[in-house]
Short mmCIF file of C-alpha atoms in Angstrom, two decimals:
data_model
loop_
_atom_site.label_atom_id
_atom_site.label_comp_id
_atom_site.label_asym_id
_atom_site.label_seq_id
_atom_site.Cartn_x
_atom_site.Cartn_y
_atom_site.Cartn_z
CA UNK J 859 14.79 72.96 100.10
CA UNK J 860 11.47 74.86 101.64
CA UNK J 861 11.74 77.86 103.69
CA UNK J 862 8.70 77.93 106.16
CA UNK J 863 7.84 81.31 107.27
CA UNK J 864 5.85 81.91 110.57
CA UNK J 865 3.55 84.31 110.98
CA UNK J 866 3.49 85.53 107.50
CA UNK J 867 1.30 88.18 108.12
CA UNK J 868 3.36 89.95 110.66
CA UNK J 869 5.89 92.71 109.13
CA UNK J 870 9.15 90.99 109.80
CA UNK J 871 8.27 88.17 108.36
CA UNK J 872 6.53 89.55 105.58
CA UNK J 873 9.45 91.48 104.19
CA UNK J 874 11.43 88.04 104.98
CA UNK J 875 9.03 86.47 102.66
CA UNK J 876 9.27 88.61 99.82
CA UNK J 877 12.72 89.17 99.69
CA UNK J 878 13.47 85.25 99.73
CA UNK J 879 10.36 84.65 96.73
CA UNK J 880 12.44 87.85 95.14
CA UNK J 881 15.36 85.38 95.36
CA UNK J 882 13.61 82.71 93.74
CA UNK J 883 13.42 80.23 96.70
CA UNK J 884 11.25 77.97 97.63
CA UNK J 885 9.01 79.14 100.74
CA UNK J 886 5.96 78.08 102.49
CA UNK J 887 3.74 81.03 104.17
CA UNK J 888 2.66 79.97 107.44
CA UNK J 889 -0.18 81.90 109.34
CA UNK J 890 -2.89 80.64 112.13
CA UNK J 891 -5.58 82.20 109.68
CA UNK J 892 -4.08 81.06 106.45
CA UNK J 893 -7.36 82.58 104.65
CA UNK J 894 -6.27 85.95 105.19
CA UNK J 895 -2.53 85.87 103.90
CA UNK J 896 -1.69 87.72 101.00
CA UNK J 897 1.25 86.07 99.58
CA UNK J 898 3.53 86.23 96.62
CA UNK J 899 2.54 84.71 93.74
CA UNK J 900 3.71 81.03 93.81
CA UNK J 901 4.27 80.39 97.06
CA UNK J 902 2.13 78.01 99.02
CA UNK J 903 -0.07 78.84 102.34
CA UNK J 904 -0.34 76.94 105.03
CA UNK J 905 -2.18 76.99 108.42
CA UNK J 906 0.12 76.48 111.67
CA UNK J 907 -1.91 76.67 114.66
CA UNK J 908 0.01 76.16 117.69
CA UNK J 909 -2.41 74.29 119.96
CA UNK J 910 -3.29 72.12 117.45
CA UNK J 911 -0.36 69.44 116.13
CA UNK J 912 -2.19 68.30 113.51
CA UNK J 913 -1.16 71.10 111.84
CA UNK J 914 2.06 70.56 112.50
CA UNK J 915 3.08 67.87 110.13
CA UNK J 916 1.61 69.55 107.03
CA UNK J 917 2.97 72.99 107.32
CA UNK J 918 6.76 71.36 107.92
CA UNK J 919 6.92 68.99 104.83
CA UNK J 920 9.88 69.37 102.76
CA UNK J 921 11.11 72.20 104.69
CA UNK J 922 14.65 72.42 106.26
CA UNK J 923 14.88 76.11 107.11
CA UNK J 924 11.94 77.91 109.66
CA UNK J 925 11.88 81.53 110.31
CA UNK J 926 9.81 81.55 113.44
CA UNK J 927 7.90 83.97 115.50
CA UNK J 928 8.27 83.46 118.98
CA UNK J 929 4.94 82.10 120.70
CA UNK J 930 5.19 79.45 123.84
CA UNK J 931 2.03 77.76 123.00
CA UNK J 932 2.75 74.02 121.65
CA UNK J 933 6.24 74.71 121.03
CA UNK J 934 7.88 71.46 122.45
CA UNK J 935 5.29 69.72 120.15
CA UNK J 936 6.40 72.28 116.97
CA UNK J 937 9.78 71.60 117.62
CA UNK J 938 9.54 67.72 117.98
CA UNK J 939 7.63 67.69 114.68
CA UNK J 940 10.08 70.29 112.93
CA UNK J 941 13.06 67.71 113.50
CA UNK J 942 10.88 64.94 113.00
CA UNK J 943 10.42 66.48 109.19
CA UNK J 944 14.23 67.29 109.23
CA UNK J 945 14.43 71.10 109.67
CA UNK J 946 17.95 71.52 109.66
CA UNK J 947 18.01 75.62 111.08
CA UNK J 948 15.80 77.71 112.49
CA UNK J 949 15.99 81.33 112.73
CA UNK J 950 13.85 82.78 115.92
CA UNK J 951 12.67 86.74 115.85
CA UNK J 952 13.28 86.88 119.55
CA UNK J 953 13.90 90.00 121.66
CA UNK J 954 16.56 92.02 123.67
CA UNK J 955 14.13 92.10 126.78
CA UNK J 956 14.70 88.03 127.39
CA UNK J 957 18.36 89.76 128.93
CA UNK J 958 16.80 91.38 130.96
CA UNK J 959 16.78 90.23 135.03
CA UNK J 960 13.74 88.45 136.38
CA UNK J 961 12.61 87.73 132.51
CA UNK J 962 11.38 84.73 133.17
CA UNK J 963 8.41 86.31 134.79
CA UNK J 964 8.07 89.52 132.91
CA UNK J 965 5.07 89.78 129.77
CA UNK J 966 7.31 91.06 127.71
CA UNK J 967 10.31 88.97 127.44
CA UNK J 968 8.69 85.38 129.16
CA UNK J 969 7.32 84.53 125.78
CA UNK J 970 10.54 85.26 123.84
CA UNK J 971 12.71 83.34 126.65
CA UNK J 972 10.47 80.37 126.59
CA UNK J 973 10.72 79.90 122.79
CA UNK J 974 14.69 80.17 123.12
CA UNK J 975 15.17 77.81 125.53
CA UNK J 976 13.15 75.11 124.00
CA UNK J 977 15.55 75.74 121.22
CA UNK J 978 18.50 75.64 122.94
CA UNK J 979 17.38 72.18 124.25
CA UNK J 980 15.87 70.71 121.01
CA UNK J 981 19.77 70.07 119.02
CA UNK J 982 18.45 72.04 116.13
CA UNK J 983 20.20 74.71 114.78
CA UNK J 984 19.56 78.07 115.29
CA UNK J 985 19.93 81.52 114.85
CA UNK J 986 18.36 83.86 117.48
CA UNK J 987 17.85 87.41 116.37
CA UNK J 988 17.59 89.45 120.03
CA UNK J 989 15.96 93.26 118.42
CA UNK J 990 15.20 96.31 120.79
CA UNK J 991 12.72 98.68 120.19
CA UNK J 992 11.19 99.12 117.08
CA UNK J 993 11.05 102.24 114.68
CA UNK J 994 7.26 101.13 114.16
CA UNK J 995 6.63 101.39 117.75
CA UNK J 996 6.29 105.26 117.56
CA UNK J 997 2.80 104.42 115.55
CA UNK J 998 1.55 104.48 119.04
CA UNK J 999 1.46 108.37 118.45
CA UNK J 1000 0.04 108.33 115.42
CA UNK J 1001 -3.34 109.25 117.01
CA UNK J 1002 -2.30 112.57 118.89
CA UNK J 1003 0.40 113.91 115.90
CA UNK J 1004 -2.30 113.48 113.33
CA UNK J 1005 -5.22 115.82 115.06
CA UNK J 1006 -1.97 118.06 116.66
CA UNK J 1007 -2.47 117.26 119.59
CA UNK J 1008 0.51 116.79 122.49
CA UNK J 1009 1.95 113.58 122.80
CA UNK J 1010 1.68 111.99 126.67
CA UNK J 1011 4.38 110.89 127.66
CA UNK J 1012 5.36 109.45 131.34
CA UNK J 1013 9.01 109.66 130.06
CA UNK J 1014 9.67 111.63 127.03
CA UNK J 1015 13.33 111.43 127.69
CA UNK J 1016 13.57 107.40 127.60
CA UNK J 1017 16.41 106.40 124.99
CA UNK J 1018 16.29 103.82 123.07
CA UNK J 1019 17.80 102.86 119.47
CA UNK J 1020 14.86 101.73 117.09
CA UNK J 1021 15.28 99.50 114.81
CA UNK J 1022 13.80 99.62 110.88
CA UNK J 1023 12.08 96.36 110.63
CA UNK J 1024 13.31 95.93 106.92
CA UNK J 1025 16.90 95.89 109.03
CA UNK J 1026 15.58 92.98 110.70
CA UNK J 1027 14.19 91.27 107.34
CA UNK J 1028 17.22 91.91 105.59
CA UNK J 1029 19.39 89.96 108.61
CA UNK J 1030 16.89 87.40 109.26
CA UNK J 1031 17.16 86.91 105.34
CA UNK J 1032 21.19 86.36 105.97
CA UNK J 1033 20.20 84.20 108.32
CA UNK J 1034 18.42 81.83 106.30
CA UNK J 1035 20.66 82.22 103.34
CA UNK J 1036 24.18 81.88 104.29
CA UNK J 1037 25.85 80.65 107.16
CA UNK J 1038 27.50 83.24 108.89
CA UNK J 1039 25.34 83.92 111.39
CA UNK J 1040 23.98 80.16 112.05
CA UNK J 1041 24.69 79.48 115.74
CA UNK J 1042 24.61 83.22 117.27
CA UNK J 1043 22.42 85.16 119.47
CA UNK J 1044 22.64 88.59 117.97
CA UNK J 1045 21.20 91.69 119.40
CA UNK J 1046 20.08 93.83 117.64
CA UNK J 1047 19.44 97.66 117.26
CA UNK J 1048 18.75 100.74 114.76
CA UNK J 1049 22.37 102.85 113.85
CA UNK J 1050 21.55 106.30 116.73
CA UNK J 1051 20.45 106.59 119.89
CA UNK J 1052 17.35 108.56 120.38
CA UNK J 1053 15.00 109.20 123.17
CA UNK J 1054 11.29 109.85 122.50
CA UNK J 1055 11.02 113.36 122.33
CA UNK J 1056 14.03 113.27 119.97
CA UNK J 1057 11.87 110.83 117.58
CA UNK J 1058 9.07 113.32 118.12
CA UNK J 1059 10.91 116.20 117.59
CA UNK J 1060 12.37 114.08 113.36
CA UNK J 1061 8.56 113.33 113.15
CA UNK J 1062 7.96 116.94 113.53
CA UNK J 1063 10.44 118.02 111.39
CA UNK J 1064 9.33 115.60 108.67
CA UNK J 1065 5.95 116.06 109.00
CA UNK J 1066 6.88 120.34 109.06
CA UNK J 1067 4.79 121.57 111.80
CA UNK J 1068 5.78 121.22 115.82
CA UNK J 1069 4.74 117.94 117.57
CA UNK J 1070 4.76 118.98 121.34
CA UNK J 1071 5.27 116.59 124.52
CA UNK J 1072 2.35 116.47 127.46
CA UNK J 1073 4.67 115.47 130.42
CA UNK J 1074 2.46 112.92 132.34
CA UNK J 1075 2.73 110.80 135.56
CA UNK J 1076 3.48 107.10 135.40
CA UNK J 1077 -0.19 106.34 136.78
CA UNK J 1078 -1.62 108.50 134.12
CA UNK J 1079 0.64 106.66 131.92
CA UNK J 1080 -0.54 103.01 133.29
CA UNK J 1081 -4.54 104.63 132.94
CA UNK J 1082 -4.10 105.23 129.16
CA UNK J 1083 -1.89 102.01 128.21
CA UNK J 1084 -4.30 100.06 130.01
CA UNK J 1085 -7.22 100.83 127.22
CA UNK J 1086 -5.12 99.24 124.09
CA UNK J 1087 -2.75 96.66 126.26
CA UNK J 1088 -3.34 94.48 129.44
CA UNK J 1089 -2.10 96.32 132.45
CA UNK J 1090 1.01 94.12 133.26
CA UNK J 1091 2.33 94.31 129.78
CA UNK J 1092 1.86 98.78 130.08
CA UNK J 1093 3.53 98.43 133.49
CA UNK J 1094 6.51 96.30 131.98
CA UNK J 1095 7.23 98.93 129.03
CA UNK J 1096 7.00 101.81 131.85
CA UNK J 1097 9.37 99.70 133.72
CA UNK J 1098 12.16 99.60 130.94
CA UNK J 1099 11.58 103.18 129.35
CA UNK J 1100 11.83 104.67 133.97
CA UNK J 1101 14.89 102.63 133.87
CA UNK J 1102 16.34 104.11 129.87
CA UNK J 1103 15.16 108.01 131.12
CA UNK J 1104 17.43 110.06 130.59
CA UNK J 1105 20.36 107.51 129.77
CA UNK J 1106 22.02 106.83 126.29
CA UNK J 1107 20.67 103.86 124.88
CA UNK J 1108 24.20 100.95 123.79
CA UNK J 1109 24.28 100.21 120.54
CA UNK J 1110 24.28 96.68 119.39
CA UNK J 1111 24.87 94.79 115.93
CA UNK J 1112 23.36 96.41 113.03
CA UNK J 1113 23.19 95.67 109.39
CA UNK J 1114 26.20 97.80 109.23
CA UNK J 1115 27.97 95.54 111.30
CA UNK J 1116 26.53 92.04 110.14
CA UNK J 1117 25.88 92.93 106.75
CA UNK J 1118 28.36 96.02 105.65
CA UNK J 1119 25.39 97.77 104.55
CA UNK J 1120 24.26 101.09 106.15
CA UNK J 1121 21.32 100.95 108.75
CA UNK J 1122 18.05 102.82 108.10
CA UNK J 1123 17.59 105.23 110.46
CA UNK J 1124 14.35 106.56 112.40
CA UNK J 1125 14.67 110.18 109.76
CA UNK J 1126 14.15 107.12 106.44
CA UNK J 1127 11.60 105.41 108.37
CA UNK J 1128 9.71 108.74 109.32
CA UNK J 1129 9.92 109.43 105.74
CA UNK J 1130 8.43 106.24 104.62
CA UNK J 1131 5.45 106.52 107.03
CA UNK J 1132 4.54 110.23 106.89
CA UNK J 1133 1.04 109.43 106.07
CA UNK J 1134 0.39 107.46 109.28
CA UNK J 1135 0.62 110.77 111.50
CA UNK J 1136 -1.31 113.05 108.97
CA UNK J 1137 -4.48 113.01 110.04
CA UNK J 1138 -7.73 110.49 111.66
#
């Protein structure tokens, strides 16, 4: 039985990918620029390019298990072919923001949503991993912390509970290996609360010198966003962290809860990427 892994060059699915060639499975690395994976020793690459089919057909051979990232473009046709080759399960890295009212139409969660419901109507089986924010989503500071300067922030005290994204490998791995999760739509978060100047103030604290806040206005916010992202996606995240200000974030399934492991928390994952906030 082949795994297929999408987006093999992404982190999730990365660590998903090593951890199941650790286990001695057979997998299938799956990337729309198969040239530039890096991939375990053994394990075959593959090109899956969602607007073209003909890739389809090749990249799903032999496989009965698909850990899939979630992009809209030529899914009907992807999922068509995937039971056509007899994928049997299909684990989606989806998102919490497809809960969300009106997310049909929001940048954020429309792509997620559209994946999951041409799952739900395709008869395959599937398990639909829902995470929240990500610990690796504070890299967006990396920038200001490593020349010391103040962080800008529209709303410094938005909560949210990141997530470690070898949490999400390790129950995306359960996913594909057992059965106790086959069926669900789990949300997921990291194991505490935090807003951002609480992250900023563990980055500080592992990094050993101060990491200050620059208190900014949500169209000063929307100004600077709008240089790395397009300007509906930066007006979507200030949407969600205007609503979270100032408000606990809710806890959710963890790898505590699915596993009976402990979660890694945003401290170990601060730890682990020191380096990024050191310097230009």
């Amino acid at each position: 039985m082949t795994i297929l892994v999408t987006g093999a060059r992404g982190r999730v699915a990365r660590a998903v990918l090593d951890r199941l060639h650790a286990a001695g499975l057979d997998l299938r690395a799956a990337s729309a620029r198969p040239a530039e994976l890096t991939v375990p020793s053994g394990v075959e690459s593959a090109g899956l390019v969602l607007d073209r089919p003909e890739t389809f057909a090749p990249a799903l051979r032999g496989v009965r298990q698909v850990f899939l990232y979630p992009e809209p473009a030529g899914i009907d046709d992807l999922i068509e072919a995937a039971a056509t080759a007899g994928v049997e399960h299909v684990v989606l890295l989806s998102s919490s923001t497809v809960l969300a009212p009106g997310a049909e139409n929001d940048p954020l969660a429309s792509h997620s949503l559209a994946v999951e419901r041409a799952l739900a109507g395709s008869g395959l089986t599937r398990t639909v991993l829902r995470p929240g924010a990500f610990t690796t989503n504070s890299l967006a500071w990396a920038h200001c912390i490593g020349r010391s300067m103040p962080v800008p922030l529209a709303y410094p005290d938005a909560c949210t509970a990141p997530i470690h994204p070898e949490d999400i490998a390790d129950i995306a791995v359960a996913a594909l290996t057992g059965d106790t999760l086959t069926g669900r739509p789990v949300s997921l978060t990291g194991p505490e609360p935090l807003s951002f100047r609480e992250q900023l103030a563990v980055l500080g604290d592992v990094l050993g010198r101060e990491v200050a806040v620059r208190h900014i206005t949500r169209a000063e916010a929307e100004r600077e966003m709008g240089r790395h992202m397009p300007a509906p996606v930066a007006s979507s995240l200030l949407d969600l962290w205007e609503a979270a200000d100032g408000r606990p974030a809710a806890l959710a399934d963890t790898t505590a809860t699915l596993l009976g492991r402990p979660a890694r928390t945003f401290r170990q994952w601060a730890r682990e990427n020191a380096g990024s906030f050191t310097g230009p």
